[in-house]
Coordinates of N, CA and C in Angstrom, one line a residue:
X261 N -9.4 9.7 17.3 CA -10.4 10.6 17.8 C -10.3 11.9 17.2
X262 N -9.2 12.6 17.2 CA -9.2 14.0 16.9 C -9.3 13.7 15.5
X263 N -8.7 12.6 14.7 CA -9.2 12.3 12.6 C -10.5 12.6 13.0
X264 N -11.6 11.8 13.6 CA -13.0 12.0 13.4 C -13.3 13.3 13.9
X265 N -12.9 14.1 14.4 CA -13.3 15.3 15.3 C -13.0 16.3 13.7
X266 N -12.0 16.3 13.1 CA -11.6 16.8 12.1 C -11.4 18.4 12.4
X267 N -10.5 18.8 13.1 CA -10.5 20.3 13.8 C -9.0 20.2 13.2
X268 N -8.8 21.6 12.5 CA -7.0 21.7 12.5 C -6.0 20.7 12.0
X269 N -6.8 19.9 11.4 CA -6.0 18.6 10.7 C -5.2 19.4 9.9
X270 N -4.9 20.5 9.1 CA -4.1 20.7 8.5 C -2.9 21.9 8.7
X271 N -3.4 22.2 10.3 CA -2.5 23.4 11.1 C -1.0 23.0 11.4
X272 N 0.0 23.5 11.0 CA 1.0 22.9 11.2 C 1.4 23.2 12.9
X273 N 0.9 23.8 13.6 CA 0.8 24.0 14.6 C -0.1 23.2 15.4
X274 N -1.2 22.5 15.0 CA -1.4 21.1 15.4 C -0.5 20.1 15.4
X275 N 0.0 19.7 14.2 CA 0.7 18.5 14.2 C 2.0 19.3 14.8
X276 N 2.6 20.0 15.3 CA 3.9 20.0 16.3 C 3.7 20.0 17.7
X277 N 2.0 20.3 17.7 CA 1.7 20.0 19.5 C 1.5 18.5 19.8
X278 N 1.1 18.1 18.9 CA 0.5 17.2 18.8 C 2.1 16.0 19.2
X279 N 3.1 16.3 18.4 CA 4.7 15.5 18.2 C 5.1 15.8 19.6
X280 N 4.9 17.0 20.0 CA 5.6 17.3 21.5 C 4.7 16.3 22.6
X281 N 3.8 16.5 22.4 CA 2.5 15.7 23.4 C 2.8 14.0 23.0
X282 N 3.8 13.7 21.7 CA 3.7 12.0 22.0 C 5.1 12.2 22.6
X283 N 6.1 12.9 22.7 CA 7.2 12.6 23.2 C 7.8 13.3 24.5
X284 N 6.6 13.6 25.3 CA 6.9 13.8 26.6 C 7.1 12.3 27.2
X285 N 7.7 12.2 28.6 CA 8.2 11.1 29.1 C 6.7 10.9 29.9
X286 N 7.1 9.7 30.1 CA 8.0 8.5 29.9 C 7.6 7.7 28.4
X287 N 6.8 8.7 27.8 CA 6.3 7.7 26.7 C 7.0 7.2 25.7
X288 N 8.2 8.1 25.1 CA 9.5 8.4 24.2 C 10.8 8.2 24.8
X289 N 10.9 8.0 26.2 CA 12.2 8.1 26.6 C 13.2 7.7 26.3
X290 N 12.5 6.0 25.6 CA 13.8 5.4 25.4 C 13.9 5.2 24.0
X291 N 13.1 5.7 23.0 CA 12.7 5.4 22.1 C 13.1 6.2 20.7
X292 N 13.5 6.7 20.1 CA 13.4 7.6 18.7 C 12.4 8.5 19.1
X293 N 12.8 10.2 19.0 CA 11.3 11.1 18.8 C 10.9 10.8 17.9
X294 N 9.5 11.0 17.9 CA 8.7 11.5 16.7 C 8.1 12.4 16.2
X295 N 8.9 12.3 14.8 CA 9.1 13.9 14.4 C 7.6 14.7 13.6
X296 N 7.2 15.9 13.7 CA 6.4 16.5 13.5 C 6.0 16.1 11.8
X297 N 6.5 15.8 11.1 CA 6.4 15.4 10.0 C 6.1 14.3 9.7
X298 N 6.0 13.3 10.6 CA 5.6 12.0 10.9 C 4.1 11.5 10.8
X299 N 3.7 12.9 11.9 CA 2.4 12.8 12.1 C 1.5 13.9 10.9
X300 N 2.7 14.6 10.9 CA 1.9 15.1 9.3 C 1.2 14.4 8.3
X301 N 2.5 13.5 7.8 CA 2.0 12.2 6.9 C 0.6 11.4 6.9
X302 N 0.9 11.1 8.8 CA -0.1 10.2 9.0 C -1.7 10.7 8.5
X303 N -1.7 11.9 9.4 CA -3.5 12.4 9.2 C -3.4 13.1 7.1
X304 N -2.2 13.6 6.7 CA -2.3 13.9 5.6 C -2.9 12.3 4.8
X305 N -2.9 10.9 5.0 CA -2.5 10.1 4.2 C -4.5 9.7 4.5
X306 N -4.3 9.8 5.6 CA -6.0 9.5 6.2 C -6.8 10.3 5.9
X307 N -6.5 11.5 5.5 CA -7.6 12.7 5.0 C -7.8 12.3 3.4
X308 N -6.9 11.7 2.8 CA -6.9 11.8 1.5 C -7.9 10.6 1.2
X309 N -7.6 9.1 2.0 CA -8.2 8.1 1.8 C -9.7 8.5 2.3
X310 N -10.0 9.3 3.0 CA -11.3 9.4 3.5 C -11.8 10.2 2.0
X311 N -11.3 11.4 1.6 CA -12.4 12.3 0.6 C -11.8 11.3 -0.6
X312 N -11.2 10.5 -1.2 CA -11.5 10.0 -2.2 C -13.0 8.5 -2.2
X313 N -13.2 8.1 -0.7 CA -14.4 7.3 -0.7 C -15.3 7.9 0.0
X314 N -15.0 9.6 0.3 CA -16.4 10.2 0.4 C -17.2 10.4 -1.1
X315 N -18.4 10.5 -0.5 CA -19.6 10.7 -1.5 C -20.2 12.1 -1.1
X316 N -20.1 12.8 -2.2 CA -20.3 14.5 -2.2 C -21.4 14.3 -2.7
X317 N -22.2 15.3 -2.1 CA -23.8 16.0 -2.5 C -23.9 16.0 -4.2
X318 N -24.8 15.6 -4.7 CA -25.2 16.2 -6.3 C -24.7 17.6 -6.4
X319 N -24.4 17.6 -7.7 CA -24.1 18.7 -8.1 C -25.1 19.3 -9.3
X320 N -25.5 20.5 -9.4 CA -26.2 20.7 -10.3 C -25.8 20.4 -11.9
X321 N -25.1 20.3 -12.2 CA -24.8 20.1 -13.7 C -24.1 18.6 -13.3
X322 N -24.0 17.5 -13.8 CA -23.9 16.3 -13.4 C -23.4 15.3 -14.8
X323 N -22.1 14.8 -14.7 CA -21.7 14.0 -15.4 C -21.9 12.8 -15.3
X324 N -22.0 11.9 -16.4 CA -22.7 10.2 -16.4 C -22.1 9.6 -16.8
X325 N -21.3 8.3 -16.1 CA -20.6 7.4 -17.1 C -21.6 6.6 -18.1
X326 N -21.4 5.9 -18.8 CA -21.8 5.0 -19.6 C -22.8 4.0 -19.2
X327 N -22.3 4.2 -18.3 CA -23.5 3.0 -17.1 C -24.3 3.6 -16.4
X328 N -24.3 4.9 -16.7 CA -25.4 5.6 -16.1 C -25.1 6.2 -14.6
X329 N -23.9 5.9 -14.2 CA -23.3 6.3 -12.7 C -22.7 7.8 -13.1
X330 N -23.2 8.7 -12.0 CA -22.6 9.8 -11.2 C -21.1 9.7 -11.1
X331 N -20.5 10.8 -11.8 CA -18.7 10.8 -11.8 C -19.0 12.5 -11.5
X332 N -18.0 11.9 -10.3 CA -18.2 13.5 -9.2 C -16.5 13.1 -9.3
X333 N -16.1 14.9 -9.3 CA -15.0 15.0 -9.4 C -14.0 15.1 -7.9
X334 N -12.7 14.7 -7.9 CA -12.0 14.4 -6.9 C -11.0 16.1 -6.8
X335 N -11.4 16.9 -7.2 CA -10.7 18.8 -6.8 C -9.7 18.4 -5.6
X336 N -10.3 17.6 -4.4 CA -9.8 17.9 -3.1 C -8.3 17.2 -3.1
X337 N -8.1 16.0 -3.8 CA -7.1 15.0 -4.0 C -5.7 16.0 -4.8
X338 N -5.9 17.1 -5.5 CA -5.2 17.7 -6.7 C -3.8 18.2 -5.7
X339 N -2.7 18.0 -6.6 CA -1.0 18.5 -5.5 C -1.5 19.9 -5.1
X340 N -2.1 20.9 -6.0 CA -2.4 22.0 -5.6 C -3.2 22.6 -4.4
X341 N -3.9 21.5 -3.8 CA -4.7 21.8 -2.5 C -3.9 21.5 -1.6
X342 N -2.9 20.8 -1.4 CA -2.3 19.9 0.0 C -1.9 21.4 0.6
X343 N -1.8 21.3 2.2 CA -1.3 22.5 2.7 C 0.1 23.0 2.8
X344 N 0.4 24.3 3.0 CA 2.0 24.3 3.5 C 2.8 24.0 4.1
X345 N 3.5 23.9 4.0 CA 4.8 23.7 5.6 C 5.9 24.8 5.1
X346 N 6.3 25.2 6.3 CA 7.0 26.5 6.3 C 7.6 27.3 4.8
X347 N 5.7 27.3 4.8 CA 5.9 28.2 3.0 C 6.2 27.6 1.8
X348 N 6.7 26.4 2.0 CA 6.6 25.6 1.0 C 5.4 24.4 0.7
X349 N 5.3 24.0 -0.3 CA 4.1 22.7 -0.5 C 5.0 21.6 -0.1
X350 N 4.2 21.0 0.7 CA 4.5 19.8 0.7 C 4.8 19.0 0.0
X351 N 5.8 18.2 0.0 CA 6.4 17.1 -1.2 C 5.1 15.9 -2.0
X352 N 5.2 15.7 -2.8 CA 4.2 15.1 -3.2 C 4.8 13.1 -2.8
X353 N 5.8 13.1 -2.3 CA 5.7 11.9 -1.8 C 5.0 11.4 -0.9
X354 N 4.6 12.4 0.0 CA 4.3 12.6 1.2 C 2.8 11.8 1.3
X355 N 2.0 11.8 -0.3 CA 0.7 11.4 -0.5 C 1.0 10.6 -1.5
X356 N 1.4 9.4 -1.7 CA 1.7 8.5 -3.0 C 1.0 7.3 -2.9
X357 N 0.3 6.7 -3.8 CA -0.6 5.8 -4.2 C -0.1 5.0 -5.4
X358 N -0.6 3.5 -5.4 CA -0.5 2.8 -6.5 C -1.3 2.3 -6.9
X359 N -2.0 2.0 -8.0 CA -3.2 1.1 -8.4 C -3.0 0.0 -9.4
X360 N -3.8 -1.2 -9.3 CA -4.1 -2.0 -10.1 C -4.5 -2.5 -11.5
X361 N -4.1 -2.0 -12.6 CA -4.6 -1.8 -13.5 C -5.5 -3.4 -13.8
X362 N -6.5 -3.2 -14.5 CA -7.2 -4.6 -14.9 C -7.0 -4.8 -16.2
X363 N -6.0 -3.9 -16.7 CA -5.5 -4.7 -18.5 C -4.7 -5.7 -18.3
X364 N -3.5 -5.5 -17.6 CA -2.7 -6.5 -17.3 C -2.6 -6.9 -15.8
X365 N -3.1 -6.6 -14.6 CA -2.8 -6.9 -13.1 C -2.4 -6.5 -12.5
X366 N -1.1 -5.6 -13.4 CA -0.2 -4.7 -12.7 C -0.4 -3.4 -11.7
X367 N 0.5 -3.3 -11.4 CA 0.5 -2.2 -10.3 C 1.2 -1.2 -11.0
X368 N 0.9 0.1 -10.9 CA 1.3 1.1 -11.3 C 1.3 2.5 -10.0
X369 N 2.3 3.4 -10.0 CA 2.5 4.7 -9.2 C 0.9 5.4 -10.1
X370 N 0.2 5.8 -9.3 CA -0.6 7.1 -9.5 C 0.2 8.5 -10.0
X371 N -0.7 9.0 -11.0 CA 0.0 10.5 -10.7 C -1.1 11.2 -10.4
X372 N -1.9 11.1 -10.7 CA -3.2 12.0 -10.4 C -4.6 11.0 -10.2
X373 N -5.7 11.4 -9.3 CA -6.9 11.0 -9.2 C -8.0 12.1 -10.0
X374 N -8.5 11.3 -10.7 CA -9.2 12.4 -11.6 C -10.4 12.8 -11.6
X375 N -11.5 11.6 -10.7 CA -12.7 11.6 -10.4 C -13.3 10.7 -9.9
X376 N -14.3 10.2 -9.2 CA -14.7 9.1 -8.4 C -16.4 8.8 -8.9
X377 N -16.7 7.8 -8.4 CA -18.2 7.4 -9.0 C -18.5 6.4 -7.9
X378 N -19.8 6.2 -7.4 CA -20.5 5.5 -6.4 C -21.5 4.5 -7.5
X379 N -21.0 3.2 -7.4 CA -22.2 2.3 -8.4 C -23.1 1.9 -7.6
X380 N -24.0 1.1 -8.1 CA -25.2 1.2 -7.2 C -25.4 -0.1 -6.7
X381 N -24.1 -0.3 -6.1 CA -23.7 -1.6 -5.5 C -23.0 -0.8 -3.9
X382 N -22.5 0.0 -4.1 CA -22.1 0.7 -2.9 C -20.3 1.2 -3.2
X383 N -20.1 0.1 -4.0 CA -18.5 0.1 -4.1 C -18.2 1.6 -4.8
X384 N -16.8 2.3 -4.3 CA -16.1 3.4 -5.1 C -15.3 3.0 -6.4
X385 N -15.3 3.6 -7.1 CA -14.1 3.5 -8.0 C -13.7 5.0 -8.4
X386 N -12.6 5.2 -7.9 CA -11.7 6.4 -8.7 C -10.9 6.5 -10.5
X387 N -11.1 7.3 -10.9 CA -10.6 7.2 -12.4 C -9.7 8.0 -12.1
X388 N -8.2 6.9 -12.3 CA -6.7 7.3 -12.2 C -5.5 7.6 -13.3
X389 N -5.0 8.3 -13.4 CA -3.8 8.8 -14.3 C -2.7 8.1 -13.9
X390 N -2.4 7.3 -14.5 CA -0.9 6.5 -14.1 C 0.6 7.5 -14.2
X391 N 1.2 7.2 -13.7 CA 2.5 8.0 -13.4 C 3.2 7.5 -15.2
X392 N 3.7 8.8 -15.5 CA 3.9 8.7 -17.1 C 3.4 7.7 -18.2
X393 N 2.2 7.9 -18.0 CA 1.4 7.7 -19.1 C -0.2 8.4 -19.7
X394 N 0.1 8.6 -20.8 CA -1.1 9.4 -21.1 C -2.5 9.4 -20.7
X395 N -3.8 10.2 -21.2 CA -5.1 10.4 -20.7 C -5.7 8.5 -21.6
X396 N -5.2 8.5 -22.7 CA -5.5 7.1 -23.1 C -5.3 6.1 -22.6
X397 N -5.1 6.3 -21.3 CA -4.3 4.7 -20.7 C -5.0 5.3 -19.1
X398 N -6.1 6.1 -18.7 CA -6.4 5.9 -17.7 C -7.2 4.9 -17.4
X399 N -7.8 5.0 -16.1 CA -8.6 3.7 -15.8 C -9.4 4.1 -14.8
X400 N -10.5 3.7 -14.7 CA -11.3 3.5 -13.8 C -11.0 2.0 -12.7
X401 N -10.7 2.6 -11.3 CA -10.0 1.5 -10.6 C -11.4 1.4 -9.4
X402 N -11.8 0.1 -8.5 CA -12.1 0.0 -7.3 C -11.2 0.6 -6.1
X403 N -11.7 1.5 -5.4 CA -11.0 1.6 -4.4 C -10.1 0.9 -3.3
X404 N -11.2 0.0 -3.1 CA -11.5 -1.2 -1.8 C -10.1 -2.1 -2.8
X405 N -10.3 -2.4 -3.3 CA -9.6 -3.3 -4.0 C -8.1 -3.1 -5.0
X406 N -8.2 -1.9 -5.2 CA -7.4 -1.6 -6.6 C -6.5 -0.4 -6.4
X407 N -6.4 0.1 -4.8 CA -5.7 1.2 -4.8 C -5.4 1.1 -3.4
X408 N -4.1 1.5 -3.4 CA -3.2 1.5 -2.1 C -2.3 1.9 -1.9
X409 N -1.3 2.5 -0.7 CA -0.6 3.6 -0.7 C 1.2 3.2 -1.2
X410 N 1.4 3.6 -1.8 CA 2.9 2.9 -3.0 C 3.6 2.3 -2.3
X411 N 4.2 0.5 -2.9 CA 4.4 -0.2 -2.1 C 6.3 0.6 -2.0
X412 N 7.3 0.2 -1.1 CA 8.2 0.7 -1.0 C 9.3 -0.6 -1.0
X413 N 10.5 -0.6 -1.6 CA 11.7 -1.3 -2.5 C 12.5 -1.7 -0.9
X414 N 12.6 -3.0 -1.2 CA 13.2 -3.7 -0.1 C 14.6 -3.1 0.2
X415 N 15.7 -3.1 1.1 CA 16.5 -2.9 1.2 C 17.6 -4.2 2.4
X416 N 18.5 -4.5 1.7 CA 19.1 -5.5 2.2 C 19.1 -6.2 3.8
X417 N 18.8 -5.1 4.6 CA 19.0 -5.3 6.4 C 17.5 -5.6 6.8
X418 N 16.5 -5.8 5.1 CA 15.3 -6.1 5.7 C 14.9 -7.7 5.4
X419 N 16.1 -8.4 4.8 CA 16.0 -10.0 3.9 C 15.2 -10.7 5.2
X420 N 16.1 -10.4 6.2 CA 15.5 -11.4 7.2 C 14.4 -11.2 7.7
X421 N 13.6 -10.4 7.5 CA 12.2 -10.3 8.0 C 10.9 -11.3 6.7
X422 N 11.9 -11.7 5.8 CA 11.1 -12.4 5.1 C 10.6 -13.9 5.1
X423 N 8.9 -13.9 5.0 CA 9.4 -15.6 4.9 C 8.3 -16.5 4.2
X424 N 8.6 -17.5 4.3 CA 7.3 -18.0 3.2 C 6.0 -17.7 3.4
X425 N 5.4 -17.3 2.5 CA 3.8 -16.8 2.2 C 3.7 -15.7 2.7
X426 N 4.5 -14.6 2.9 CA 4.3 -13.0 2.4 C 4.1 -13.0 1.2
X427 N 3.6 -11.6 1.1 CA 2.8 -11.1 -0.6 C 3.9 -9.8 -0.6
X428 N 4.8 -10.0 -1.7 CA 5.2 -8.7 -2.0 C 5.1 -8.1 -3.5
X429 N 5.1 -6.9 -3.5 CA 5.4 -6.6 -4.8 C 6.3 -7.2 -5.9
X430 N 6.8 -7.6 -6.8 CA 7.9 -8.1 -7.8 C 7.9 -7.6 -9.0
X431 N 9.0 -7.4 -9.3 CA 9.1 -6.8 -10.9 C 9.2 -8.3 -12.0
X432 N 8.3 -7.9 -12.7 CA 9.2 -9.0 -13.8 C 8.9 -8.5 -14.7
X433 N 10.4 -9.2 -15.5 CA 10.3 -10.0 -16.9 C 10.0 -10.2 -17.5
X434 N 9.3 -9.7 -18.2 CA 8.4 -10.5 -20.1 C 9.1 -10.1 -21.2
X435 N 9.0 -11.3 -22.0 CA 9.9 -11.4 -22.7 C 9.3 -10.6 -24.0
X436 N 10.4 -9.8 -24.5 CA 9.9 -9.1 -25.5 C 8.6 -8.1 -25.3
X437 N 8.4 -7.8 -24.3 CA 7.4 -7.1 -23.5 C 7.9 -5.6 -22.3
X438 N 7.2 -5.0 -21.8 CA 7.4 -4.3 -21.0 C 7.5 -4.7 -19.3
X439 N 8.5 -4.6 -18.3 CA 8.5 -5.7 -17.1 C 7.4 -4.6 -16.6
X440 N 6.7 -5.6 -15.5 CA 5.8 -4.5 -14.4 C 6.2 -5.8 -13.1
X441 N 5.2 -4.8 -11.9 CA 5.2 -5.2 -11.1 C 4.1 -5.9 -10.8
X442 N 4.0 -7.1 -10.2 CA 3.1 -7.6 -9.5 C 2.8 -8.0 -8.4
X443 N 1.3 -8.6 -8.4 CA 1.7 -8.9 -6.3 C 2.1 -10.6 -6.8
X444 N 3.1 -10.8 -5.7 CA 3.6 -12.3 -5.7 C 3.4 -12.8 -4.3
X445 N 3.3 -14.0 -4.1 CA 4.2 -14.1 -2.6 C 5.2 -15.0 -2.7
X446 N 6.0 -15.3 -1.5 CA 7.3 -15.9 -1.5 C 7.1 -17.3 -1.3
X447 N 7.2 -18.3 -2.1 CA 7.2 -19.6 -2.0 C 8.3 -20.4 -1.5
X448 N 9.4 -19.8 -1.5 CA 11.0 -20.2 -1.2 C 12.0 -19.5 -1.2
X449 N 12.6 -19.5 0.3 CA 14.0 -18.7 0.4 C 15.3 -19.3 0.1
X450 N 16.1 -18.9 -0.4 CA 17.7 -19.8 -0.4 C 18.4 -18.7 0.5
X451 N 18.6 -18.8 1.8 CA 19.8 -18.2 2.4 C 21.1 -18.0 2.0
X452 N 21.2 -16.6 1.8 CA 23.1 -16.9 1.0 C 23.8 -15.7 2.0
X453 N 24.9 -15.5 2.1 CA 25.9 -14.4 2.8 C 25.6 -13.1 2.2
X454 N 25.7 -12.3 3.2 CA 25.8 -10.9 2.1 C 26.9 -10.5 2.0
X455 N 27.4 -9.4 1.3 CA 28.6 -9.3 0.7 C 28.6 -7.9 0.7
X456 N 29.7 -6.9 0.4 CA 29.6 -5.9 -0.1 C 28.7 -5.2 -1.1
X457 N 27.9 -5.9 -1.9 CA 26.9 -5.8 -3.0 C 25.5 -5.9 -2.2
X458 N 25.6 -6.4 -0.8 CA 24.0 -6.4 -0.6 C 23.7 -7.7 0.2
X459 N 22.5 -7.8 0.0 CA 21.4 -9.4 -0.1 C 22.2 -10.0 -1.0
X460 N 22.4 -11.3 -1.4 CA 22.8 -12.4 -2.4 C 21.8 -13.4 -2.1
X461 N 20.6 -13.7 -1.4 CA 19.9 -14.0 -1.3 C 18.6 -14.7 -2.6
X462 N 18.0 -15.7 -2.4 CA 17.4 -16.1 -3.6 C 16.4 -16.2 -3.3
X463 N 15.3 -15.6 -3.8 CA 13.8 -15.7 -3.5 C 12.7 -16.2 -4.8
X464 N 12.0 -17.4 -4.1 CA 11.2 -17.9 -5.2 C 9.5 -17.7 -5.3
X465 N 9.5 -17.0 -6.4 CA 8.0 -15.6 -6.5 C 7.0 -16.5 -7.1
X466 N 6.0 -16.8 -6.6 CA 4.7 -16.9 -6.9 C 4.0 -16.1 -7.5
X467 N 4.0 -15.7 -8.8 CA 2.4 -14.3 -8.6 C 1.7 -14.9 -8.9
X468 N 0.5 -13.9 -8.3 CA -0.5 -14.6 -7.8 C -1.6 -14.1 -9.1
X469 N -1.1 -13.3 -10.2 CA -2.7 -13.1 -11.5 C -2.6 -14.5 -12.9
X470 N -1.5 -15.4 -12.4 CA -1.0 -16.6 -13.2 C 0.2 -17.8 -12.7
X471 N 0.4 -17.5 -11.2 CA 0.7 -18.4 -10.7 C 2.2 -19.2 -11.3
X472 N 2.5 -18.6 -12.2 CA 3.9 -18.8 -12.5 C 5.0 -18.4 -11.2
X473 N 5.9 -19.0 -11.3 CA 6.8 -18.8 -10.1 C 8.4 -18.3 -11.2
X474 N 9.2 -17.8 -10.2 CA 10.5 -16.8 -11.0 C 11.6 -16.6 -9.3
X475 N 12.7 -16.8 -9.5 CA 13.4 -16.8 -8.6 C 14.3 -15.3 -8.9
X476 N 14.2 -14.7 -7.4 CA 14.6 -13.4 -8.1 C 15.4 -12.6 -6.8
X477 N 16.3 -11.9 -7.1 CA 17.1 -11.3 -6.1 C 16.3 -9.8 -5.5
X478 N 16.7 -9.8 -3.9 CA 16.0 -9.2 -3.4 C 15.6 -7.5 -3.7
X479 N 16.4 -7.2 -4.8 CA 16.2 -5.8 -5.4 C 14.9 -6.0 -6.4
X480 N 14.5 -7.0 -6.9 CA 13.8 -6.9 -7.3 C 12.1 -6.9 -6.2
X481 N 12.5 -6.7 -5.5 CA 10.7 -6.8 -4.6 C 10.7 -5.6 -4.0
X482 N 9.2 -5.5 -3.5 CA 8.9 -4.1 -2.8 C 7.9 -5.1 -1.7
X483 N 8.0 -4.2 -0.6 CA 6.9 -4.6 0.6 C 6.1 -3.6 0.5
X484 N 5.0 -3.9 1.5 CA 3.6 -3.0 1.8 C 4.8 -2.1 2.5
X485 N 4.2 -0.5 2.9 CA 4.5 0.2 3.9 C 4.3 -0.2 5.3

């Protein structure tokens, strides 16, 4: 209710009344506080998803893709607008995205959103800057489909929450090629001991843009947030 109300979303004196008001009792008592920065994230992560599939008023001077679609620029999305916290900028983790490229399938870290376009189908597409790589390698991505908030690298105490037919992220392998990640899901677990090293665990990857399968240790996968 207060996202749609949109009052003070970016007061940092909102989001610490707001942390104190979820961790009065009994609500938190037995639980982890939650910390003011938590909730920062959250409406920071929601504000962002909202103005990149808002649709802004015409502009008088008006750029045209190729197809004849309106490419209205994304200003609000830039590191340079995010608000302060005690005088510093916010970490740019704090807003991290991945998108789908449609040369190869892959998933790639965003580094910048560059501008957005409404086709005359309804769907968004944002034109994205990949995380170290040039203006020649951008892309014009679907929103709905092609962009989502950066998936995050498994960590050993999380093996057991896995199980056949989750979708996770995977790195692979190409031979004589560059590895990327893709979406996979898990077709087979091999239970093994962990050890000082970790997970020893064996997981068998489906991805899903060619359906090849690759058996791979759990450092190699990322889950949704």
């Amino acid at each position: 209710m207060l996202l749609q109300e949109g009052k003070d979303l970016i007061d940092p004196n909102f989001h610490q009344k707001l942390a104190n008001e979820f961790n009065r009792p009994p609500g938190r008592a037995e639980n982890k506080a939650i910390q003011v920065q938590q909730v920062q994230r959250w409406f920071l992560n929601r504000l962002k998803l909202h103005k990149v599939e808002a649709v802004t008023s015409p502009s008088s001077s008006k750029e045209m893709s190729s197809d004849g679609e309106e490419i209205l620029p994304i200003s609000a999305l830039q590191r340079s607008d995010f608000p302060e916290e005690n005088g510093e900028k916010i970490s740019e983790v704090e807003m991290e995205f991945e998108a789908r490229s449609c040369r190869d399938h892959a998933w790639y870290d965003v580094s910048t959103f560059l501008a957005h376009k409404v086709l005359s189908s309804g769907e968004v597409e944002v034109r994205v800057r990949f995380d170290g790589f040039g203006p020649d390698e951008d892309e014009w991505v679907n929103v709905r489909k092609a962009v989502r908030e950066r998936s995050v690298p498994m960590e050993s105490s999380e093996c057991w929450k896995l199980k056949e037919g989750d979708l996770l992220l995977c790195f692979e392998y190409e031979k004589d090629e560059a590895a990327n990640y893709f979406d996979a899901h898990v077709a087979g677990i091999e239970r093994k001991m962990h050890d000082i090293r970790g997970c020893r665990c064996i997981f068998l990857m489906r991805y899903d843009h060619d359906q090849n399968e690759e058996r791979v240790h759990l450092s190699r996968l990322c889950r949704r947030p």
